[in-house]
Coordinates of N, CA and C in Angstrom, one line a residue:
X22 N 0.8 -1.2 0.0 CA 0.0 0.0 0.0 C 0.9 1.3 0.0
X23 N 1.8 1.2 0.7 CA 2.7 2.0 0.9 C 4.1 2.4 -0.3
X24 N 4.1 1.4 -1.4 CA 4.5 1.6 -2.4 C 3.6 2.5 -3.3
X25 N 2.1 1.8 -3.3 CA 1.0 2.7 -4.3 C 1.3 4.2 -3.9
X26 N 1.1 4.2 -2.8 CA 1.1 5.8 -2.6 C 2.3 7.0 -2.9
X27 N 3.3 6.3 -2.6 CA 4.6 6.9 -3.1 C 4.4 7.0 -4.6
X28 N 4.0 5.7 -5.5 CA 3.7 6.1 -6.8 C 3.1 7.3 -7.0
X29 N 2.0 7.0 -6.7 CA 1.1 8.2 -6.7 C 1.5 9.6 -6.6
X30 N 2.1 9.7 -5.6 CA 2.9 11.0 -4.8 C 3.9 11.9 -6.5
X31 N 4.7 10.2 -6.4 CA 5.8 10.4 -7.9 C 5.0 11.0 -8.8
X32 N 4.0 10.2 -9.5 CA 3.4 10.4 -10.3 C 3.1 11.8 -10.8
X33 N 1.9 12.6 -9.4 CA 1.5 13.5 -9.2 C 2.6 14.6 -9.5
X34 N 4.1 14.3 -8.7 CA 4.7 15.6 -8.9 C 5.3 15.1 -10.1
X35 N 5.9 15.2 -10.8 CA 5.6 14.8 -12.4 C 5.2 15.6 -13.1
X36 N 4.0 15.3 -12.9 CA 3.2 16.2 -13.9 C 2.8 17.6 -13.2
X37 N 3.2 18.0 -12.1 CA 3.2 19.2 -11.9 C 4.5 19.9 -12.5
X38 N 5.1 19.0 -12.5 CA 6.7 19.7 -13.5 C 6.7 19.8 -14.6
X39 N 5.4 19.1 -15.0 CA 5.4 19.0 -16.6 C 5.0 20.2 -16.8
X40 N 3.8 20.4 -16.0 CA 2.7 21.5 -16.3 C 3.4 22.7 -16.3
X41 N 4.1 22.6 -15.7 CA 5.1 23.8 -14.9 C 6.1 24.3 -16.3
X42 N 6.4 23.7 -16.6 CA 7.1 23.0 -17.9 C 6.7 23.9 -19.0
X43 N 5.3 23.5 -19.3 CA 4.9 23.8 -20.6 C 4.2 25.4 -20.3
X44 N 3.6 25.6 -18.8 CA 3.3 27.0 -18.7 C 4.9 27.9 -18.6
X45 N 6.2 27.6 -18.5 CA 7.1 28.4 -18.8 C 7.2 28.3 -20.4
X46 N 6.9 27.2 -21.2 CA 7.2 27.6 -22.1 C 6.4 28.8 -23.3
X47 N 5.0 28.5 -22.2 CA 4.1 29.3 -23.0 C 4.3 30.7 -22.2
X48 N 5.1 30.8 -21.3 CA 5.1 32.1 -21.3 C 6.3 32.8 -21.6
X49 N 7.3 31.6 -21.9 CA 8.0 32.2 -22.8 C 7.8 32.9 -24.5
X50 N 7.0 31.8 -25.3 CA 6.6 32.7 -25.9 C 6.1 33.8 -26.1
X51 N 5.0 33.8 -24.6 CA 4.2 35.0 -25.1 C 5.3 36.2 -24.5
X52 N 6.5 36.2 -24.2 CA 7.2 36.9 -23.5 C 7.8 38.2 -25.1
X53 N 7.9 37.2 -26.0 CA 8.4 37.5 -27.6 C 7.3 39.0 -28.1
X54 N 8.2 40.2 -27.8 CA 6.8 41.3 -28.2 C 6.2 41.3 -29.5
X55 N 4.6 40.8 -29.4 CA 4.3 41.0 -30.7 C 4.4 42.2 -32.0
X56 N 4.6 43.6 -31.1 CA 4.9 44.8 -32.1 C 5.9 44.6 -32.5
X57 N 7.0 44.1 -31.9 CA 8.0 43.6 -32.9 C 8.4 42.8 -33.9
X58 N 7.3 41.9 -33.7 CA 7.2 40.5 -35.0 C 6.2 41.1 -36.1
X59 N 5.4 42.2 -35.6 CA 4.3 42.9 -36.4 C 5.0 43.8 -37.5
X60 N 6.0 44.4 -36.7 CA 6.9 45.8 -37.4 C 7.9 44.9 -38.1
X61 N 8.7 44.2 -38.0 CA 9.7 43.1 -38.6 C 8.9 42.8 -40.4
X62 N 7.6 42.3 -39.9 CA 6.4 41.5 -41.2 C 6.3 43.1 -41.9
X63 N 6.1 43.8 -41.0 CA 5.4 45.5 -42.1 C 6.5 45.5 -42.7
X64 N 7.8 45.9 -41.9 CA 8.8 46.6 -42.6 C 9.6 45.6 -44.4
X65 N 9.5 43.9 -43.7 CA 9.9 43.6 -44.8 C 8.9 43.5 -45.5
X66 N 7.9 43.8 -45.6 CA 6.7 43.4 -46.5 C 6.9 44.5 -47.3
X67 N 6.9 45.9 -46.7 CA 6.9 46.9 -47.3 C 8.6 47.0 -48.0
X68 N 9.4 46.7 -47.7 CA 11.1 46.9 -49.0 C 10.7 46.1 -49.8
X69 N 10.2 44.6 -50.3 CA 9.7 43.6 -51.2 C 8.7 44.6 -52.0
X70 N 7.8 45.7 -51.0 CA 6.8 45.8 -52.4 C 7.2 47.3 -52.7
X71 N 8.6 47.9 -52.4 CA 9.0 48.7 -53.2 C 9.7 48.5 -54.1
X72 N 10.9 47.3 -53.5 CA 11.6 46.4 -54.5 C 10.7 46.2 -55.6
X73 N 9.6 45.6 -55.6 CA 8.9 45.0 -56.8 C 8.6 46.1 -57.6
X74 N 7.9 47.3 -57.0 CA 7.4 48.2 -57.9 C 8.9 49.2 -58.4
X75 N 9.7 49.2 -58.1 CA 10.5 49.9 -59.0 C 11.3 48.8 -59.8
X76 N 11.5 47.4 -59.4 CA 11.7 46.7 -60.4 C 10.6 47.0 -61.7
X77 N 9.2 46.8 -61.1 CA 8.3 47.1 -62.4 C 8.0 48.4 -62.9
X78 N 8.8 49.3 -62.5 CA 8.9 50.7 -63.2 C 10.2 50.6 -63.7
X79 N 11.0 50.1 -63.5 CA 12.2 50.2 -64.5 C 11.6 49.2 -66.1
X80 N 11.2 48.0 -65.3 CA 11.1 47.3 -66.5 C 10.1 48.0 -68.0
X81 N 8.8 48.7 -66.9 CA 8.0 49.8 -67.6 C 8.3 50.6 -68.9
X82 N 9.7 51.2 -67.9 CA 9.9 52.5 -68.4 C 10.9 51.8 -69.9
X83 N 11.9 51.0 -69.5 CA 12.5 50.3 -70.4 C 11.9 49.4 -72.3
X84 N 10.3 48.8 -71.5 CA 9.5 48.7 -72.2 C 9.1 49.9 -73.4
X85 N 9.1 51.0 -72.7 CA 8.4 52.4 -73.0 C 9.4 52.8 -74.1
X86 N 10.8 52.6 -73.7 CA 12.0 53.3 -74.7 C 12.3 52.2 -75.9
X87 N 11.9 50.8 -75.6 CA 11.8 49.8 -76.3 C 11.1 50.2 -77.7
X88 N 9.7 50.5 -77.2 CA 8.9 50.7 -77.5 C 8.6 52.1 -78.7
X89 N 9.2 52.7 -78.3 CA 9.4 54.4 -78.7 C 10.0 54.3 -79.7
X90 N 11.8 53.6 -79.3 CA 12.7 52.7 -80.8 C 11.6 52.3 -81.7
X91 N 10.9 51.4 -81.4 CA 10.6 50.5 -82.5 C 9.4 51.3 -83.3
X92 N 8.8 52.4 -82.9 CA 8.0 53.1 -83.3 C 8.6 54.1 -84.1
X93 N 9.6 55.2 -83.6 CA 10.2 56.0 -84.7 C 11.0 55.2 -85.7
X94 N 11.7 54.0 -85.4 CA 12.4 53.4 -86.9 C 10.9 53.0 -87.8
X95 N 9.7 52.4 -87.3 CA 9.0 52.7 -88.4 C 8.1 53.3 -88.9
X96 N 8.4 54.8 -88.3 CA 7.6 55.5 -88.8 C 8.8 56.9 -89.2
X97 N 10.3 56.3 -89.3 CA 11.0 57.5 -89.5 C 10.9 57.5 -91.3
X98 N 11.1 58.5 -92.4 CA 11.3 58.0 -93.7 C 12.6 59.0 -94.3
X99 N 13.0 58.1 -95.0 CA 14.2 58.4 -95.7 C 14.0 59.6 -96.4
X100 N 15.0 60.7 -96.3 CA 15.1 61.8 -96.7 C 14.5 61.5 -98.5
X101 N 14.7 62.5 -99.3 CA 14.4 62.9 -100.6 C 15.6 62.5 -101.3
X102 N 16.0 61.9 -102.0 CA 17.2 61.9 -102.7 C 17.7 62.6 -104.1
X103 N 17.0 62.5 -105.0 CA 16.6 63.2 -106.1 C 18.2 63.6 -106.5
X104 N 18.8 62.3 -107.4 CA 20.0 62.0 -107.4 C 19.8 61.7 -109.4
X105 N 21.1 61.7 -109.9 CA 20.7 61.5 -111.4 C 19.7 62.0 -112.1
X106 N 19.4 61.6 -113.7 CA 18.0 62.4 -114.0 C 17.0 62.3 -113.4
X107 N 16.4 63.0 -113.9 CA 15.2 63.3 -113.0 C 14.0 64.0 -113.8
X108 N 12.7 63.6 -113.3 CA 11.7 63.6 -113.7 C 10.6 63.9 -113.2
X109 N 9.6 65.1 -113.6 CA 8.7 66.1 -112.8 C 7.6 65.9 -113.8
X110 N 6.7 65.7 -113.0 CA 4.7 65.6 -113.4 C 3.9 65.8 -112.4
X111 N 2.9 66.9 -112.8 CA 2.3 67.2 -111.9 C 2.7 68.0 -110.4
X112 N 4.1 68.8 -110.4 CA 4.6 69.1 -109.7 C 5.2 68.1 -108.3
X113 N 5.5 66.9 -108.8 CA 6.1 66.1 -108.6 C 7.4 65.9 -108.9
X114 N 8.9 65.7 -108.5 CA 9.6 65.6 -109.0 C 10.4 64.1 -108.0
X115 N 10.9 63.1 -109.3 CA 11.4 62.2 -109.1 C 12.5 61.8 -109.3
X116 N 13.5 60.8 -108.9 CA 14.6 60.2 -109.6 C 14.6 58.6 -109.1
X117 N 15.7 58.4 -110.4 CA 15.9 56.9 -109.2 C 16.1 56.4 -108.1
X118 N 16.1 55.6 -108.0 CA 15.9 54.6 -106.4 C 15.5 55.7 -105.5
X119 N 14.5 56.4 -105.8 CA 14.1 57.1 -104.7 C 12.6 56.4 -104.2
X120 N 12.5 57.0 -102.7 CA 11.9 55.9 -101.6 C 10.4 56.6 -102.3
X121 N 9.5 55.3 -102.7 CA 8.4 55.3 -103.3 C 7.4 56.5 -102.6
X122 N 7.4 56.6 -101.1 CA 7.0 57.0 -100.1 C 6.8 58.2 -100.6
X123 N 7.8 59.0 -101.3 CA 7.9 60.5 -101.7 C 7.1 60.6 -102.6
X124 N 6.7 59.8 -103.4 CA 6.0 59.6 -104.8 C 5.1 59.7 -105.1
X125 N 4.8 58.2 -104.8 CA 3.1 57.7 -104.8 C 1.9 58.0 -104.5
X126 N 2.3 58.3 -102.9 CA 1.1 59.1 -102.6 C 0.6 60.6 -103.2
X127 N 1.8 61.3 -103.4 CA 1.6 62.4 -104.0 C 0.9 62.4 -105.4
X128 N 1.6 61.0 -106.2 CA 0.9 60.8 -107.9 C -1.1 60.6 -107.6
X129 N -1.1 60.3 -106.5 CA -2.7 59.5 -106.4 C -2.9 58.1 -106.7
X130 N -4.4 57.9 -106.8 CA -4.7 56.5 -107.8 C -3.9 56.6 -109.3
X131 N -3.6 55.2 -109.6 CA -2.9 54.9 -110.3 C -3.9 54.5 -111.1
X132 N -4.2 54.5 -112.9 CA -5.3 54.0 -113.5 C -5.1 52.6 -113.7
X133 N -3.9 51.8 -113.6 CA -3.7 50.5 -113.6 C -2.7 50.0 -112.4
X134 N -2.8 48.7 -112.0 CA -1.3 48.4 -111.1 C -1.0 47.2 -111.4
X135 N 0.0 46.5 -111.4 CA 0.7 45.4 -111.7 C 1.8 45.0 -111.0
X136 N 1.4 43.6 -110.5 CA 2.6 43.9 -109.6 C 3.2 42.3 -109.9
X137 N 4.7 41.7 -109.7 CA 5.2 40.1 -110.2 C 6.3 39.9 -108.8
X138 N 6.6 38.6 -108.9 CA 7.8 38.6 -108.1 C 9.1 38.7 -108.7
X139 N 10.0 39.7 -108.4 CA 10.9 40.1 -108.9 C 12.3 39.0 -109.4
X140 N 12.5 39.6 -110.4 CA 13.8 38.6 -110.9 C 15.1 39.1 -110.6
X141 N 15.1 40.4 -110.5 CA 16.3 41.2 -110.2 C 16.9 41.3 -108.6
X142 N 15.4 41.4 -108.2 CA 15.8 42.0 -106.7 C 14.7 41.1 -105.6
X143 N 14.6 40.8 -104.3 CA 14.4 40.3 -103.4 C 13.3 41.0 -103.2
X144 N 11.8 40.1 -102.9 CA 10.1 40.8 -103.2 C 9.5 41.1 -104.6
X145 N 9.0 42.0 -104.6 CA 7.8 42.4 -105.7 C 8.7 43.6 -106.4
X146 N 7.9 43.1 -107.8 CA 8.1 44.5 -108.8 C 7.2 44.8 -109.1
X147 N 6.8 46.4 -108.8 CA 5.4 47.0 -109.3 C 5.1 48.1 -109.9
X148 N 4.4 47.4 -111.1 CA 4.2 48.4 -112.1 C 2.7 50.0 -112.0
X149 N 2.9 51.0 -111.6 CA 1.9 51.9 -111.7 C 2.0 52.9 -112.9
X150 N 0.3 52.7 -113.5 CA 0.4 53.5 -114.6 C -0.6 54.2 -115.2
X151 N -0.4 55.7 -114.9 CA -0.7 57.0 -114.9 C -1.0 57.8 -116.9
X152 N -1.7 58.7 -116.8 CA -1.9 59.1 -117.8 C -0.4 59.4 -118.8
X153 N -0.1 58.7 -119.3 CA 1.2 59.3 -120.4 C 2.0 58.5 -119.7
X154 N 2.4 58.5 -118.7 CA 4.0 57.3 -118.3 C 3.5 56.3 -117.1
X155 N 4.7 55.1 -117.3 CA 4.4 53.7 -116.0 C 5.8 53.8 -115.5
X156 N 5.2 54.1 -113.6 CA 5.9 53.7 -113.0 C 6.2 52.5 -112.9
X157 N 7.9 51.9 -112.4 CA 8.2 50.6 -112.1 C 8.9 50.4 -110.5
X158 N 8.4 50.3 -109.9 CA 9.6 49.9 -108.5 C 10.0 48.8 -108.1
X159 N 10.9 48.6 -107.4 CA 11.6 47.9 -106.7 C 11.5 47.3 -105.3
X160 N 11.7 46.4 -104.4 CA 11.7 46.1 -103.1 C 12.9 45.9 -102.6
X161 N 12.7 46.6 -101.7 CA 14.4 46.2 -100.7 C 14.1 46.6 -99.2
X162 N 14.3 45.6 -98.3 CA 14.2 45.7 -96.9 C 12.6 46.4 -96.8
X163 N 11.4 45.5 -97.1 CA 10.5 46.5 -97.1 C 10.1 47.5 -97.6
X164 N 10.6 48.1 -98.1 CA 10.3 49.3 -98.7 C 10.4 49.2 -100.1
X165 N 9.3 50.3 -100.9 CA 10.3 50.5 -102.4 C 10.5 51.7 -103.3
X166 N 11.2 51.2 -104.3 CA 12.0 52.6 -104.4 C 11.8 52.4 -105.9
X167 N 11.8 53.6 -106.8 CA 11.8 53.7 -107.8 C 12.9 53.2 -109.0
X168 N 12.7 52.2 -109.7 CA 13.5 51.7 -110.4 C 13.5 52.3 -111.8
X169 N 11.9 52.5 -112.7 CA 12.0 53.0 -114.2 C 10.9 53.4 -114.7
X170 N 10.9 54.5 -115.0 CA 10.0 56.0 -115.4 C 9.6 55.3 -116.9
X171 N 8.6 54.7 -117.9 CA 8.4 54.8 -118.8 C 7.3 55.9 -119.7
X172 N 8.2 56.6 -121.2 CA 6.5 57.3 -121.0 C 6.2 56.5 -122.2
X173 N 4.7 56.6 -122.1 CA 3.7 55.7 -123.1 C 3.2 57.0 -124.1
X174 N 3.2 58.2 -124.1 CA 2.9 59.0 -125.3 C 3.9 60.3 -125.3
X175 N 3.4 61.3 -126.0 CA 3.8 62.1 -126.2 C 3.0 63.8 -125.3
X176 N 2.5 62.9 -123.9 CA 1.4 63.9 -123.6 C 2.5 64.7 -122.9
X177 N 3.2 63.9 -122.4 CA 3.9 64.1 -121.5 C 5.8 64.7 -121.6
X178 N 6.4 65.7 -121.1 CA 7.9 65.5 -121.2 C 9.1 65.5 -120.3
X179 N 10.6 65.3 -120.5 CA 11.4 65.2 -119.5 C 11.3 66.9 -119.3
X180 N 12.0 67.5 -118.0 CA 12.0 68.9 -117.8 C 13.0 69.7 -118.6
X181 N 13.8 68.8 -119.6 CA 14.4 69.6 -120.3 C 13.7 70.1 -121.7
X182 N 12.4 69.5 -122.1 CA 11.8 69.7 -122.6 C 11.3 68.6 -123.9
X183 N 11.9 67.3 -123.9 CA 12.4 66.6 -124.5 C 11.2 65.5 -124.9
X184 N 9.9 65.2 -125.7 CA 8.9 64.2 -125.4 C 9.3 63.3 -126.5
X185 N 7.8 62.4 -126.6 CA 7.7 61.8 -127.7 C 7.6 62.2 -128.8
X186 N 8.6 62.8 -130.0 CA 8.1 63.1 -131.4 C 9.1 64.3 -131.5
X187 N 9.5 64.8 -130.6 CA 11.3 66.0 -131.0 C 11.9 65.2 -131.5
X188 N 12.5 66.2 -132.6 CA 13.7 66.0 -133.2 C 14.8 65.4 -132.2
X189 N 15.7 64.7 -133.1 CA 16.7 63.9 -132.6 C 18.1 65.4 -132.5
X190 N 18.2 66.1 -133.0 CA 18.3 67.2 -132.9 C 18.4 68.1 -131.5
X191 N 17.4 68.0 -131.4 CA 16.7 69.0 -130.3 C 16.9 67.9 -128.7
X192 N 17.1 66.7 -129.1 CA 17.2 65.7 -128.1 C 18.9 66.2 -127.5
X193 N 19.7 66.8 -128.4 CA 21.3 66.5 -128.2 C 21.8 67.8 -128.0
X194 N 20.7 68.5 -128.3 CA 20.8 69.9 -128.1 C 20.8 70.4 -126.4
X195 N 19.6 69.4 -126.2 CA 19.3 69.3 -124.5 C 20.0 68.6 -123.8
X196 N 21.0 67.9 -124.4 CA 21.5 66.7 -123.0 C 23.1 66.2 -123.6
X197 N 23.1 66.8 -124.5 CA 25.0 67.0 -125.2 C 24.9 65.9 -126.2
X198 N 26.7 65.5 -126.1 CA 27.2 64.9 -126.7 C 27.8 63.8 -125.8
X199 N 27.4 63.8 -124.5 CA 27.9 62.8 -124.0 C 27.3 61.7 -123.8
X200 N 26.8 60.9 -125.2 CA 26.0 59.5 -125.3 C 26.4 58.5 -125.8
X201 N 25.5 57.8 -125.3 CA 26.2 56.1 -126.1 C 24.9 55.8 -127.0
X202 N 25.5 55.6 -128.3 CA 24.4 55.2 -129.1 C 24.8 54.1 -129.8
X203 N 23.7 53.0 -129.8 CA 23.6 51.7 -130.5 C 22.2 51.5 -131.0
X204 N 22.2 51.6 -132.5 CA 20.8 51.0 -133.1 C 20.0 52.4 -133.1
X205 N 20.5 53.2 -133.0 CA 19.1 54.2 -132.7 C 18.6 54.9 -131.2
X206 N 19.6 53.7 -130.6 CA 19.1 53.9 -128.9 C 20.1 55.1 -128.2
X207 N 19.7 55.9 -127.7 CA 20.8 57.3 -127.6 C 20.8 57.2 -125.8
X208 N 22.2 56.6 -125.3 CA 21.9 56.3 -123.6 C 22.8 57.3 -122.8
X209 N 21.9 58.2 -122.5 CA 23.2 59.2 -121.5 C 23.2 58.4 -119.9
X210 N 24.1 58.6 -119.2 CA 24.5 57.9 -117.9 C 24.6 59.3 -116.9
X211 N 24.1 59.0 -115.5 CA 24.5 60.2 -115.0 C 24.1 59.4 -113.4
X212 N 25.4 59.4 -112.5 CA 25.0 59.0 -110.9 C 24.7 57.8 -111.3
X213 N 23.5 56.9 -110.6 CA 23.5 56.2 -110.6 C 21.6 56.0 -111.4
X214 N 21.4 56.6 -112.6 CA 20.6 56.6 -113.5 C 21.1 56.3 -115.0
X215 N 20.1 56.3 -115.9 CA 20.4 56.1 -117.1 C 18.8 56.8 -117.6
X216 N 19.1 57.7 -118.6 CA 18.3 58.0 -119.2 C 18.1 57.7 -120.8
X217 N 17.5 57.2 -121.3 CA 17.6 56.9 -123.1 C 16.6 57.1 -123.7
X218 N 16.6 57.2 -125.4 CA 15.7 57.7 -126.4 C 16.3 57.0 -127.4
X219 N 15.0 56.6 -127.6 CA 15.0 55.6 -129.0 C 14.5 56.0 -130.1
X220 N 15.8 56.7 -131.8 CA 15.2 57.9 -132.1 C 15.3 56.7 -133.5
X221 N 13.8 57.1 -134.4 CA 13.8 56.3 -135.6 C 13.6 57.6 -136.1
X222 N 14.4 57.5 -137.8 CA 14.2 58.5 -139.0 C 14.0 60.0 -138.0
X223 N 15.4 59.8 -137.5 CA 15.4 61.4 -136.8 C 14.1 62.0 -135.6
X224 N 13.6 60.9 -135.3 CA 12.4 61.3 -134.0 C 12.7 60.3 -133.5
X225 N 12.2 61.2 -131.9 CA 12.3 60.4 -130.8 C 11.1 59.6 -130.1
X226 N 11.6 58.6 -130.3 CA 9.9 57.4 -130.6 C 9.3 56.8 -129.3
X227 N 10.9 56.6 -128.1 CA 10.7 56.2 -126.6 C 11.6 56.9 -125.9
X228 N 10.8 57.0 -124.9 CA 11.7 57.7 -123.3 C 11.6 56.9 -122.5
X229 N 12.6 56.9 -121.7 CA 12.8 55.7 -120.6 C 14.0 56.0 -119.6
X230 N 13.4 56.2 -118.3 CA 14.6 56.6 -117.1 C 14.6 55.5 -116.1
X231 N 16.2 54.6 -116.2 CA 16.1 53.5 -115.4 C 17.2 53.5 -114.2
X232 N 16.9 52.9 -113.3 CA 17.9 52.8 -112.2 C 18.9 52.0 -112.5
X233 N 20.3 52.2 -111.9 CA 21.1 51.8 -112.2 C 21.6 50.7 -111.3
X234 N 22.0 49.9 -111.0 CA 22.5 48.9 -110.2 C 23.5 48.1 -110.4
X235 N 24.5 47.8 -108.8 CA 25.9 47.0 -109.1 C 25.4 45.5 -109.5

């Protein structure tokens, strides 16, 4: 009997040590100031969400100048070039390989268009064709550019005064002696154009301004 009770006794204090135990440990915790584990959570909560927003304003703004680039290259256009002969209708004036851009829109609707895959050059060749002469262009990197002025009558002239049906004469009066002629075909060179007239029984029967290329 006297063993049971001593158990008992054991037993009992035991678990008052335990108890004892686990109420230090809970008051150890609670000993931990919560405004400090509060302010700790704010403070890093808040550098993370400034970190993040100027990470995402840099990346923004980056986007923005990305963006800006990719907009002025395509919407910047190539100066006027108006290089070798040259040719004026309508108070338009043209030359070769010049960027279509300057052109076309100014010519208007075109009364025909035509357009193939090019043999010369990389894309489309396209033919537009206006009262008296047909445009021809070229493609390169997107864009195109004027390759060759043909005129189809006599409505029309070069600015030196030069159409379908002048004297052959009057043709060399305007543009020299500096030509190459084979067959009738009279080919002045100038920059990177070629201008010619194809003169039968002393008239000049075609006109034709083409681009020149390596």
């Amino acid at each position: 009997m006297k063993k049971n009770r001593y158990a008992k006794l054991l037993l009992g204090f035991i678990g008052i040590v335990s108890l004892v135990g686990c109420s230090n440990l809970s008051s150890e915790k609670k000993e931990i100031p919560e405004s400090t584990t509060v302010s700790q959570i704010t403070e890093t909560t808040i550098f993370e969400t400034e970190t993040t927003s100027e990470s995402k304003i840099q990346e923004n703004n980056e986007t923005s100048e990305s963006m800006g680039a990719i907009i002025e290259i395509e919407t910047t256009v190539p100066p006027k070039l108006l290089q070798g002969y040259l040719f004026e209708v309508d108070g338009v004036l043209m030359g070769m390989h010049e960027d279509a851009v300057h052109v076309l829109p100014a010519l208007g609707d075109a009364d025909n268009y035509y357009e193939t895959p090019s043999c010369a050059f990389l894309g489309m060749d396209r033919q537009y064709t206006y009262s008296g002469y047909m445009i021809t262009t070229y493609e390169e990197n997107g864009r195109e550019y004027l390759y060759d002025i043909y005129f189809l009558d006599e409505t029309i002239s070069t600015p030196e005064g030069i159409r379908i049906g002048s004297k052959e004469e009057e043709m060399i009066a305007a543009y020299g002696e500096g030509y190459i002629e084979d067959f009738g075909m009279y080919t002045y060179v100038k920059e990177q154009s070629k201008l010619q007239f194809l003169v039968v029984d002393g008239i000049v029967t075609s006109i034709d301004y083409t681009a020149l290329t390596n």
